[in-house]
Structure formats: structure tokens, C-alpha cells
XYZ file of C-alpha atoms in Angstrom:
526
model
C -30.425 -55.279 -23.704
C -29.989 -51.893 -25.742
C -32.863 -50.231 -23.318
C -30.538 -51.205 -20.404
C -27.003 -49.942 -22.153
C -29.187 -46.909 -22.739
C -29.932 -46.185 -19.172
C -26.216 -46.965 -17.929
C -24.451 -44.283 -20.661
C -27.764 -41.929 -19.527
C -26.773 -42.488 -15.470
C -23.213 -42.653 -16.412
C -23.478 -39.236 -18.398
C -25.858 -37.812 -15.591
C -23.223 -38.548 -12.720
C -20.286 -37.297 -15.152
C -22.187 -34.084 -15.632
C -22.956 -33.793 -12.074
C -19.287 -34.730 -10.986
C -18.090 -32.253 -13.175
C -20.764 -29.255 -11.771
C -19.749 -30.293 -8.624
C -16.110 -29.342 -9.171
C -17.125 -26.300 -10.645
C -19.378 -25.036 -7.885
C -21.825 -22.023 -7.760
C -19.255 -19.108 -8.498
C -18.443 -20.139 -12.192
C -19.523 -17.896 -14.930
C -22.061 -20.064 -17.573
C -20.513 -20.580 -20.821
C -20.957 -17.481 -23.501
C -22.218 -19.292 -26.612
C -23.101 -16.479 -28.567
C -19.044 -16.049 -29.110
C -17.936 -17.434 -32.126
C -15.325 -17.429 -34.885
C -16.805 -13.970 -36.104
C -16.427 -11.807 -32.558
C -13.952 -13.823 -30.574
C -10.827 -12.761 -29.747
C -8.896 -14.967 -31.952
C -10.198 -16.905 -34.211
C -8.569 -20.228 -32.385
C -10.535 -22.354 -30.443
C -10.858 -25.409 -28.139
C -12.752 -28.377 -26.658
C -14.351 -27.842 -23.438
C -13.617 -31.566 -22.125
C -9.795 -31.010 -23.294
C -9.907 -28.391 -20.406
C -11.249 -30.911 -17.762
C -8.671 -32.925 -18.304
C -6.015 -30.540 -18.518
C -7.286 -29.398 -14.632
C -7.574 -33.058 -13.864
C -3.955 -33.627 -14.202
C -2.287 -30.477 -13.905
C -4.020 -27.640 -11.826
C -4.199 -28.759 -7.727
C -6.847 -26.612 -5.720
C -10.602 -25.597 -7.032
C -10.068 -21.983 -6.691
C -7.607 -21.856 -10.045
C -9.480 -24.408 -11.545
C -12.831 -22.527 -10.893
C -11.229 -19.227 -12.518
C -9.731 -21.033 -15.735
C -13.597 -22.424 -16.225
C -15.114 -19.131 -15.604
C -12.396 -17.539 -18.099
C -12.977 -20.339 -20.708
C -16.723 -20.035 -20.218
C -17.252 -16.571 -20.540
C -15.041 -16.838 -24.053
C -16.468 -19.737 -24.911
C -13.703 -21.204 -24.795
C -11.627 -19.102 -27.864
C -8.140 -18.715 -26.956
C -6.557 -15.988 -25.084
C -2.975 -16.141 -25.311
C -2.812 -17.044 -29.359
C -4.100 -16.258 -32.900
C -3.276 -17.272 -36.064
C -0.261 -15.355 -36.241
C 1.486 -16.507 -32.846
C 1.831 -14.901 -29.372
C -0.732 -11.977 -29.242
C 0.797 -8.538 -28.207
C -0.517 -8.898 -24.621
C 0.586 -12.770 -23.839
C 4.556 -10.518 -24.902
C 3.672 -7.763 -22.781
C 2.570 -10.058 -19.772
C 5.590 -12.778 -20.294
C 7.795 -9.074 -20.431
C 6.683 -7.638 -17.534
C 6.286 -10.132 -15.095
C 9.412 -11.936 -16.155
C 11.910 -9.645 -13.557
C 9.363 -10.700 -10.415
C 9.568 -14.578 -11.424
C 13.509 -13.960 -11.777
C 13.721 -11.814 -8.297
C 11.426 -14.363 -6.794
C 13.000 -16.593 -3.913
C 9.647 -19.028 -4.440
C 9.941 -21.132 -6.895
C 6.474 -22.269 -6.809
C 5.844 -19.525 -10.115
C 8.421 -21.018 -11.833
C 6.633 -23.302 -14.523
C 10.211 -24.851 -16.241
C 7.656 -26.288 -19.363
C 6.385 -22.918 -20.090
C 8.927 -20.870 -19.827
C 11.034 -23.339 -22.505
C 7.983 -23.232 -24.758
C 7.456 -19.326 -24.396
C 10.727 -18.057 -24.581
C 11.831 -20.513 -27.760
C 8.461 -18.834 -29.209
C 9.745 -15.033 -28.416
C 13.442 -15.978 -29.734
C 12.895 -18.771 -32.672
C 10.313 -17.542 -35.618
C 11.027 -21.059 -37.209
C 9.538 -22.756 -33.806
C 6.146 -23.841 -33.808
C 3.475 -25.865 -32.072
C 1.357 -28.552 -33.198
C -2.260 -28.749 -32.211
C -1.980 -30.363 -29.321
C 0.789 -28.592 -28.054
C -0.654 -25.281 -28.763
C -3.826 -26.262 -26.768
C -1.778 -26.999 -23.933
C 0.395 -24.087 -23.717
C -2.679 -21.777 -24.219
C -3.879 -23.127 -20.734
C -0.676 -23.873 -19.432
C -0.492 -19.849 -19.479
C -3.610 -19.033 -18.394
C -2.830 -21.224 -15.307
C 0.220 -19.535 -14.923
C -1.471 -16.011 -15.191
C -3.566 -17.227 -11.702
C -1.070 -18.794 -10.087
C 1.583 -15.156 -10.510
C -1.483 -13.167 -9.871
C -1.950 -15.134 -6.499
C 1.969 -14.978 -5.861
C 2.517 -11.251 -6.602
C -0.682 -9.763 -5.572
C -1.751 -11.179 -2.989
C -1.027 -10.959 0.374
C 0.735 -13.507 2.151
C 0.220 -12.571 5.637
C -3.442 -12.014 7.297
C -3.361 -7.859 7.956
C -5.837 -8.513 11.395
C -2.813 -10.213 12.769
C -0.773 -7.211 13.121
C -3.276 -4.575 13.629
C -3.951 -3.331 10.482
C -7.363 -2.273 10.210
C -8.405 -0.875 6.869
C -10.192 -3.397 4.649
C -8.469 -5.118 2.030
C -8.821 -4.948 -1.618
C -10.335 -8.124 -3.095
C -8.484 -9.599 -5.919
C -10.836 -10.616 -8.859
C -8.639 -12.568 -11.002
C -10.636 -13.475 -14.200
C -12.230 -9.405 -14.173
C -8.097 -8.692 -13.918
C -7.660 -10.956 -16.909
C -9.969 -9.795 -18.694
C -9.035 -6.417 -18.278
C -6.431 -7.019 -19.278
C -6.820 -9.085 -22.491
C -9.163 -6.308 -23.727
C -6.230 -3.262 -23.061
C -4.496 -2.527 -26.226
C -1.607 -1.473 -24.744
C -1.050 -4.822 -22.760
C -0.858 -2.721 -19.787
C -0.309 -5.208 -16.388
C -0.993 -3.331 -13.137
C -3.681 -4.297 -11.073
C -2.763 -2.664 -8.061
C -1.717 1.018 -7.155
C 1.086 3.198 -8.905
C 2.789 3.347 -5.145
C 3.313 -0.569 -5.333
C 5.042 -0.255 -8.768
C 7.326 2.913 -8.031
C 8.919 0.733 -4.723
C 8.876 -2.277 -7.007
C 11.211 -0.685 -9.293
C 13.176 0.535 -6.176
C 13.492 -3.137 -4.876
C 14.967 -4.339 -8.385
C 17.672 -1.759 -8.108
C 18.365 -2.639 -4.683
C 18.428 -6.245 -5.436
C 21.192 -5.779 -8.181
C 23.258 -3.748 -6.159
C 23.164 -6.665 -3.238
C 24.165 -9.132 -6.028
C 27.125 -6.778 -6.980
C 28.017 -6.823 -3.348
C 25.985 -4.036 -1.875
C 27.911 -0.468 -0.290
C 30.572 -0.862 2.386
C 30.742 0.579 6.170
C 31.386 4.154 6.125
C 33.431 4.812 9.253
C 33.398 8.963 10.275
C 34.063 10.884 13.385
C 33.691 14.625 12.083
C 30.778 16.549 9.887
C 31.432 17.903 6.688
C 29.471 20.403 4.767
C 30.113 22.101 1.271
C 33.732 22.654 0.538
C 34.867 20.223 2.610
C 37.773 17.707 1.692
C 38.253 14.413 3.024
C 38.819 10.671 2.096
C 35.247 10.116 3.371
C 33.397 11.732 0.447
C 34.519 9.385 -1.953
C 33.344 6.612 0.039
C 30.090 8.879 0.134
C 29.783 10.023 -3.719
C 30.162 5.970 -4.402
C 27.448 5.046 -2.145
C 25.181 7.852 -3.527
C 25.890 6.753 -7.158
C 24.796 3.408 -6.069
C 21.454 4.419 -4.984
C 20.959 6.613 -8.189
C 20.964 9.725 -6.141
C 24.290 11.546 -6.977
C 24.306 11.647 -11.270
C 27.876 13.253 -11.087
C 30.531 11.206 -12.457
C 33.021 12.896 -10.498
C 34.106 10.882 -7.242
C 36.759 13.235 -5.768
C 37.210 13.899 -2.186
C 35.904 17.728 -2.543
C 32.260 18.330 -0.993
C 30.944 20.025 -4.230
C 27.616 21.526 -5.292
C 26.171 17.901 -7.080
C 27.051 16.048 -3.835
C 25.320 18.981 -1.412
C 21.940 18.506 -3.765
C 22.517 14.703 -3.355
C 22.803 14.851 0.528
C 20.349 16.937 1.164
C 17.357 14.608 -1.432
C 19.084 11.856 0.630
C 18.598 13.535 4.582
C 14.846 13.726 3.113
C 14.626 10.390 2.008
C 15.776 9.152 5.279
C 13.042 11.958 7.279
C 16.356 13.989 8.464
C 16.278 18.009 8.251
C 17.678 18.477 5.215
C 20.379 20.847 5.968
C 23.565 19.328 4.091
C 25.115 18.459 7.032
C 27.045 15.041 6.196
C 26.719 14.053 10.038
C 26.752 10.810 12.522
C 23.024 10.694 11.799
C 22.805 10.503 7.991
C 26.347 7.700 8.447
C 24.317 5.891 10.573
C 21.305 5.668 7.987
C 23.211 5.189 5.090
C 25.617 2.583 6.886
C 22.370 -0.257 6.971
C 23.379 -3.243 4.995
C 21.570 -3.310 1.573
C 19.738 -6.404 3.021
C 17.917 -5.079 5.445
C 16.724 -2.206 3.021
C 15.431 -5.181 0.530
C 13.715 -6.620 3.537
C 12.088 -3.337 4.616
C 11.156 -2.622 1.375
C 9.485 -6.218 1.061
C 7.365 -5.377 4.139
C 6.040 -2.456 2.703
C 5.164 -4.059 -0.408
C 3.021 -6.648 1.202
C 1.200 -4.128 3.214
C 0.781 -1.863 -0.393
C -1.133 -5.822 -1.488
C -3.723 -4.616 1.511
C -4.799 -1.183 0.465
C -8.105 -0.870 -1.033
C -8.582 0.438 -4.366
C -8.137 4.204 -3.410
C -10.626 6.811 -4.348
C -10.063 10.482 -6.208
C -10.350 12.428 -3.732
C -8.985 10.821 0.429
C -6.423 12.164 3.040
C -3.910 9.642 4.237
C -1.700 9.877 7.510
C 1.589 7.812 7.081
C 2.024 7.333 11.045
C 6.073 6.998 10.630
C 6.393 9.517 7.809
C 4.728 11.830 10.942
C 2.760 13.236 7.752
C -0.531 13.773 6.453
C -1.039 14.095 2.796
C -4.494 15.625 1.446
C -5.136 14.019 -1.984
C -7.373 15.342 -4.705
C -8.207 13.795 -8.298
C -5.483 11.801 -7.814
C -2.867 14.313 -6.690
C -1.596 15.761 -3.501
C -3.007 19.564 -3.465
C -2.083 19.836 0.490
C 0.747 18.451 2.685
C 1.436 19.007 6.637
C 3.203 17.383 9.567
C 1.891 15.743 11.920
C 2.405 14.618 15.432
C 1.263 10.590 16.163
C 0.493 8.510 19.570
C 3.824 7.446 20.970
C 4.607 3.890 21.310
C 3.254 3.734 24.755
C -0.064 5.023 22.861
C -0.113 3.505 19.396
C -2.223 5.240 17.087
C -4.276 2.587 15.473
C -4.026 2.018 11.522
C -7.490 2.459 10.209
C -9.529 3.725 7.757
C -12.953 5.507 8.151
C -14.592 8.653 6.743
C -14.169 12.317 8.210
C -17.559 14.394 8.727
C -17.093 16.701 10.673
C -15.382 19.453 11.614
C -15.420 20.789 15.160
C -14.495 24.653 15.775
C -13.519 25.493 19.805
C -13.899 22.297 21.065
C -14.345 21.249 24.453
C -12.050 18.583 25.124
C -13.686 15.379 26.639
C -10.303 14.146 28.649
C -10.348 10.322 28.733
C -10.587 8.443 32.096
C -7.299 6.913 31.406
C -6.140 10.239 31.499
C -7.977 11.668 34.354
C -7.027 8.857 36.341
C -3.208 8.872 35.726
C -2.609 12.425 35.449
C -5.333 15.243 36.127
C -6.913 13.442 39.118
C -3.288 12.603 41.046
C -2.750 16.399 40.078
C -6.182 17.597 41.418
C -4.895 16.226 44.614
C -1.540 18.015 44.534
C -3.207 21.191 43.960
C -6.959 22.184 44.165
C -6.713 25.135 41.504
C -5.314 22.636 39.431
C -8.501 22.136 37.317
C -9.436 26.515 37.079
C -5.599 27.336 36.009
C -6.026 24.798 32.860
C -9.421 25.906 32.132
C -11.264 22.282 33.139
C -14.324 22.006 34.700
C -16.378 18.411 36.212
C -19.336 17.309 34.688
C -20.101 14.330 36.651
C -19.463 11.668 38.497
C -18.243 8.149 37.457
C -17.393 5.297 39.313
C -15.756 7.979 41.682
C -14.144 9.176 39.274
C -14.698 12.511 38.076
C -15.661 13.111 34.358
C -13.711 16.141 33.036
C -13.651 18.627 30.247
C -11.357 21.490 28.899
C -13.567 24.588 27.842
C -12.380 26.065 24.343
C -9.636 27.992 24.746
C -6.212 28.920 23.620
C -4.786 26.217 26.197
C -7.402 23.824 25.290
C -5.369 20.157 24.168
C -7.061 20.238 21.076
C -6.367 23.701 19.884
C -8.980 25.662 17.728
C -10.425 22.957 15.950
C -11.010 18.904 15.596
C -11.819 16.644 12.591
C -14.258 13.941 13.477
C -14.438 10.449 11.716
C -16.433 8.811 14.013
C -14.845 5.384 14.476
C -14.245 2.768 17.603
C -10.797 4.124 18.386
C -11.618 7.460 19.404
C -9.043 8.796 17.400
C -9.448 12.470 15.443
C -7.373 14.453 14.032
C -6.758 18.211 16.165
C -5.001 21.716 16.198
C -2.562 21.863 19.128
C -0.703 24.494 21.479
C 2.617 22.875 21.092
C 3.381 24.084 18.282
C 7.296 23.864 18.669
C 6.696 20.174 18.646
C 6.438 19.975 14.559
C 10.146 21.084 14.113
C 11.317 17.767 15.750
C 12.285 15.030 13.178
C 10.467 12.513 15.533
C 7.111 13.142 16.135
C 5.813 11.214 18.216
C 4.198 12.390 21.589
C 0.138 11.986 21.692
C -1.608 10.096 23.419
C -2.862 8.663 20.152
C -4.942 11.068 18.583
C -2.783 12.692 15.462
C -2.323 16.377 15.999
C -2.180 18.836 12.726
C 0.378 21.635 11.843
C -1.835 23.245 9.595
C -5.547 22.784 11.013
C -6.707 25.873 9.316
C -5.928 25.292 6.095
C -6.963 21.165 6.502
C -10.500 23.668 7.467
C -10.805 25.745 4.530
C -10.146 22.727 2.313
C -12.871 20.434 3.557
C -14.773 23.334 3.740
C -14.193 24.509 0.262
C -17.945 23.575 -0.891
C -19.721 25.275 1.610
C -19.575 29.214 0.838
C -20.819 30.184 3.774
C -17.401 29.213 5.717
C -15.373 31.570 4.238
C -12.059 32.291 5.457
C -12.829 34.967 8.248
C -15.821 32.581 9.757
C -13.621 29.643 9.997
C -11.121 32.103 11.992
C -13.939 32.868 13.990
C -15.313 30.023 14.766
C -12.054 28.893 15.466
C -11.519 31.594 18.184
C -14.914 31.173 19.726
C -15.436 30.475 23.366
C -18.288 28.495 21.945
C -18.040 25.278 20.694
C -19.593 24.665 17.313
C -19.976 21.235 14.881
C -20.162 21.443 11.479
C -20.948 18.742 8.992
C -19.211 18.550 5.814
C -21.375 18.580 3.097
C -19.539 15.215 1.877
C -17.577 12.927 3.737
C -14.202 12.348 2.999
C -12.527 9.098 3.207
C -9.541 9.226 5.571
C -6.689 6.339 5.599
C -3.829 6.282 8.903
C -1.105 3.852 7.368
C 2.034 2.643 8.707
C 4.816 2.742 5.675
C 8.298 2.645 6.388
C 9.420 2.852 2.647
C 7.921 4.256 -0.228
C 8.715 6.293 -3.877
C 7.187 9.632 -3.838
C 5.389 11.786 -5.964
C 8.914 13.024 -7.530
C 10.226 9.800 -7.591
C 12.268 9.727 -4.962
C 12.955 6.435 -2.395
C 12.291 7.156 1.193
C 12.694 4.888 4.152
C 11.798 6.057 7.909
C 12.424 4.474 11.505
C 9.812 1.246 12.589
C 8.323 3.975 15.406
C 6.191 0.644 16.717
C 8.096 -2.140 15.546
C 5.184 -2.870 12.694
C 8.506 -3.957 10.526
C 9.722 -6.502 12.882
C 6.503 -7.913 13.747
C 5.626 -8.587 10.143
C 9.182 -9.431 8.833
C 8.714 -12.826 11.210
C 5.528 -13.837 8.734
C 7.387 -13.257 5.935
C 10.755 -14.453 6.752
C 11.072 -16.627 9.304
């Protein structure tokens, strides 16, 4: 009788055991036993079976419940949140700074009603304190609601492939992000980029000034510049005080100084020439309903979830922005405009690496090209192809294969930057110069065209001293093509952000050139 009760505890422990490694699966980290009372954390601990039944009635979905094991296993299970003293400094910090998302938050699926009673009687009431029991529970009660806000906040709601945004994603490791940062003195809690944070701070502005009532309709018919007086500056010096970009506390009707270094940060901020000018096209920007700046800013936020952990050293072309920024250690060292594919020709939002550089280029015209426009011109005129300086190489399909021979008309101007990638899309130097000056810039057939191609050369070029400054104008005015590969590659990001804080701290927002925004405002609010 006892051999048989024997082998039904041994089967029933066996199957328990094997139930319970089911659950867990493959990906959970094996418990740390080597941390004890002496090196832990704290010097608080808890039983491993109070967990399992703490997931078994309160955490819905293996993915959290895999994480909290791993967490707990790797700690062996010490706690993470408490010592002997209370709340440590980084369960305040987190409860601090993630405490304005939960309250912004229209989801209420973050809200956890029992732990934020317990937490905040803790932070308020020294006299309030948990029993054993309780204390256990709360400790994983938090760490559940650490995964469950890092999921919420961080990442991305909507699948990027769906609206054709192609750079790869960064991949959220929640318990590494815990750890991180349970082991930061400072209690630091920003797992993704400083961009994400800057417009963050943006939207809470923006959200308070919608719950005061947002700005009113500014209604004007004339310009006015410096000096000017009129009813409408009020109205103006109001709205700009709102935003945080007029500091003045005067609010007269006089155009003054203050207000002209206010318009003019704000004409940048909306990708306007900056010229002071209080005109039909700065109204008409700052006359968009709070809302839909909350909404655009929300957009850009999710796509900010997608980016990849950037490196030092990249350059990044904000398609809308109709900029490219060179970045270096961190910081931008270079800046230029740019001209993009217009909407009929989309450049595509990718990522790849740039390798080389390409002085005099022949230009290889595509066949959609030849077919719509060089070959119907051909036709029109037979020294069509000698006055542009093209010449056939072949046959295909009957239809010719054409190339522009380096040349001061040449498309692609003096140079080319290759990152060899599926979309055939490069960055180039361009005759139409006059076409930078425009505040939209968008007229390519997709490829994104440079205002300052030498100086993009010397840069990448830097490291190679044989390219000095009077070779790279040569090559550059060659009737010879020539390829040169960069000792390096350089990674090489084409975004699409509408809104964004920066470098100086100021909020921009720019026109949805392909209607990205609308497309991805109906996954996220409708």
C-alpha cells in the first residue's frame, strides 16, 4: 500500500513538474542559485511555488508569465521592488516616471486599480505597511505591471510592413530592460531613443493645453511684420505663449522684437522660410486644432517604437523634413537639404548601408523613364539623345537601354552615393540647383538629390588621405566615371517623421507629403 502511494505522489510530482516546464517553455532563464541573502539585491526573498500561483490566477498570456519566471529565476527569486527599509529608490523612480503616461493613457488596460492604492498609500503614508503576504504580492504585482507598461508604451501597436516602412525594428528585451534597470543607480527609465522622450514631453504639454481648451481660430486677411499694430497679434502672442515659444509676458497688439524671434523659431518649426512674415501661410499652420497636433504627434511616436537602436556614427534622411542630417558620435556634425521622390514616385523608407561613392557618373536612365519620356522624345526629335549628352547601349525588349555620359547636364550631377539596396534608390548631386530654395521639395523620381554633395564627399571620405579636397573636385569634374569604396560603410536611415523635438529643443511638425499620417492614424484610431 505505501509502495503504491509512493509511486502516485512520484507520477503526480513528475506530471506537476512537467506541467509546470511546459508553461515555462524553452526561452526561460534557469534559476541562479548561487544568489543568496549575502549578494542579492535585497535581502527579501520568496517561494518559487508562491509565484506559480500568483501567474495561475492573475497574469493571462505565457509571454509575461515567461518573463516574470526568467526575472525571478535569474534572482533567485530575491525581491526587486523592496528591502527592508520599503520601496527601493528605483521601484519611486519607475512609479514617478511612468505615472504621467498611465494618467495620459486613453487604455485602461495599464491601469492596475490594486497597485496603484497599495503604491501610492506606500509613497504618501510612512505609518502604512504590508504584512507578509501582502508584501509578496505587491512585489509581483509590480513586476507584472513593469511588463505589461513596457508592452503598452514601448511597443508598437501597429505592424510597420503594413505601411511601407522598411527598416528593421528594434526588439524589445523586457527582463535585459529590467534588469538594466534595477542595476542603474540613478533609476534612470528610458529604453528607447532620446528623440522619443523630447516629443513625449511635447505631447504632455499639448495634452494640457487641449484639456484647458486648446488655442482659438485666428481669422487674418493682411501680413504683418515688425512694428506692426493690430488686434491680431494678441490673438498671436497668446497662441505662442501657449506653445512655450513666445517667453514675453507682454500681450499687446505691437509686433515687437520677442514676438519677431518667436515667429520666426515658429515658421521653422512648421518648415516655412523663416522670414518674420506673420502671413496666410504661418495662420493657416498655426490655425490646426490642438487635436490633430496630439494625433500627429501620436503617429510619430509609434513609428519612433520602430527605430532600431541607432549607432554612433549614421546619416538619416527625414523624407518630409526634405533633410538629410549626417550624425557623428552621437551628434549632428553636417546638415543639408534635400530634394525627395514626389508622391507620384514615393521614395521608399529604408535603411541600408552606403559604400560607395561614385565621382562623374554615368547615369543608367530607368526603362520607366525611357519609355515615358526620352523614347516619346527620341521620336519628336532625333538629336534629342546628342543635345542631352545620352548615348544607347543596347537593345531590350525593343526598347532601347540608355545612359547619360558624365557631364555638367548629367541628372545626377558630379557625384552619387551608393547603398546598394532593392529600391534602386541613391543619394546624387543635381543641376537644379534652384530647386533647394523651395519650401517643398519634392520633385524626383525617387532617388533623394543632395544640396551639398561635396561636402557629404569629403566627409565619408575623411579616412582616406588620398582624397583630399582638390581630388574629390577632380574626380568630380572628370569626363570619366570613377567608384570608390569607402573604407567603412556607413549606415544610412530614409524616415518619414512629420513631428519631432530637435537638437535645440525645439517642436517641429511638417506636411504628410504621402499621406504616411493618414494611413497609419486609421490603425491607431479608428
Amino acid at each position: 500500500m505505501k509502495n503504491c502511494i509512493l509511486v502516485i505522489v512520484t507520477t503526480f510530482f513528475f506530471l506537476s513538474c512537467r506541467e509546470v516546464a511546459s508553461k515555462q517553455g524553452r526561452n526561460v532563464t534557469i534559476r541562479d542559485t548561487t544568489i543568496t541573502s549575502t549578494n542579492a539585491f535585497t535581502q527579501l526573498f520568496f517561494d518559487s511555488l508562491h509565484l506559480e500561483h500568483f501567474l495561475e490566477n492573475e497574469v493571462r498570456g505565457d509571454s509575461i508569465a515567461n518573463y516574470m519566471r526568467s526575472f525571478y529565476n535569474s534572482r533567485n527569486y530575491s525581491f526587486a521592488w523592496f528591502n527592508k527599509d520599503g520601496l527601493t529608490v528605483q521601484a519611486q523612480a519607475f512609479w514617478s516616471a511612468h505615472e504621467m503616461v498611465v494618467k495620459q493613457a486613453s487604455d485602461s488596460s495599464i491601469y492596475d486599480g490594486q497597485l496603484h492604492h497599495i503604491i501610492d498609500t506606500l509613497l504618501s503614508d510612512s505609518t502604512f505597511i504590508l504584512d507578509k503576504k501582502q508584501l509578496e504580492e505587491t512585489e509581483m504585482r509590480f513586476t507584472k505591471h513593469f511588463f505589461n507598461y513596457l508592452k503598452f508604451a514601448y511597443s508598437g501597436k501597429v505592424d510597420p510592413k503594413k505601411v511601407a516602412w522598411h527598416i528593421p525594428s528594434r526588439k524589445l528585451k523586457p527582463v535585459t530592460i529590467l534588469d538594466s534597470f534595477l542595476t542603474n543607480d540613478k533609476g534612470d527609465w528610458k529604453p528607447l531613443n532620446k528623440s522619443y522622450y523630447s516629443l513625449q514631453q511635447q505631447l504632455f504639454r499639448y495634452n494640457d493645453i487641449q484639456k484647458s481648451g486648446g488655442w482659438g481660430a485666428i481669422i487674418s486677411t493682411t501680413n504683418l511684420r515688425p512694428g506692426s499694430k493690430n488686434n491680431l497679434i494678441i490673438a498671436i502672442k497668446k497662441h505662442l505663449q501657449l506653445t512655450g515659444l513666445y517667453s514675453a509676458i507682454d500681450t499687446s497688439d505691437f509686433y515687437n522684437n520677442e514676438l519677431l524671434n518667436a515667429v520666426m523659431k515658429t515658421e521653422t518649426s512648421f518648415g516655412l522660410k523663416a522670414d518674420g512674415v506673420i502671413d496666410k501661410n504661418l495662420i493657416a499652420q498655426l490655425n490646426i486644432p490642438v487635436e490633430e497636433r496630439i494625433k500627429q504627434m501620436l503617429i510619430n511616436l509609434e513609428r519612433m517604437k520602430w527605430m532600431p537602436e541607432m549607432p554612433s556614427n549614421f546619416l538619416l534622411a527625414n523624407i518630409p523634413e526634405y533633410r538629410l542630417h549626417v550624425i557623428e558620435n552621437g551628434k549632428e556634425v553636417l546638415g543639408m537639404n534635400i530634394v525627395v521622390g514626389k508622391a507620384a514616385n514615393r521614395t521608399v523608407i529604408f535603411s541600408d548601408q552606403l559604400k560607395y561613392v561614385v565621382f562623374s557618373p554615368y547615369w543608367n536612365i530607368p526603362r520607366s523613364i525611357v519609355r515615358n519620356e526620352i523614347y516619346p522624345a527620341m521620336k519628336r526629335n532625333s538629336s534629342y539623345l546628342q543635345r542631352n549628352n545620352m548615348e544607347v547601349t543596347g537593345y531590350s525588349n525593343g526598347l532601347p537601354i540608355i545612359r547619360q555620359k558624365p557631364g555638367n547636364s548629367n541628372a545626377l550631377g558630379h557625384v552619387k552615393f551608393i547603398f546598394p539596396n532593392s529600391y534602386n534608390i541613391y543619394f546624387h548631386d543635381t543641376p537644379s540647383r534652384e530647386l533647394f530654395n523651395r519650401e517643398q521639395r519634392a520633385f524626383s523620381h525617387g532617388c533623394i538629390r543632395l544640396q551639398q554633395p561635396f561636402d557629404l564627399a569629403v566627409y565619408l571620405l575623411r579616412q582616406q588621405p588620398e582624397w583630399t579636397n582638390d581630388n574629390i573636385k577632380a574626380a568630380m569634374n572628370s569626363t570619366k566615371e570613377k567608384w570608390v569604396t569607402l573604407d567603412k560603410t556607413v549606415p544610412v536611415f530614409i524616415t518619414y517623421f512629420t513631428s519631432w523635438v530637435d537638437g535645440n529643443g525645439l517642436l517641429h511638425f511638417t506636411d504628410d507629403i504621402y499621406g504616411h499620417d493618414k494611413e497609419l492614424a486609421a490603425y491607431l484610431f479608428e
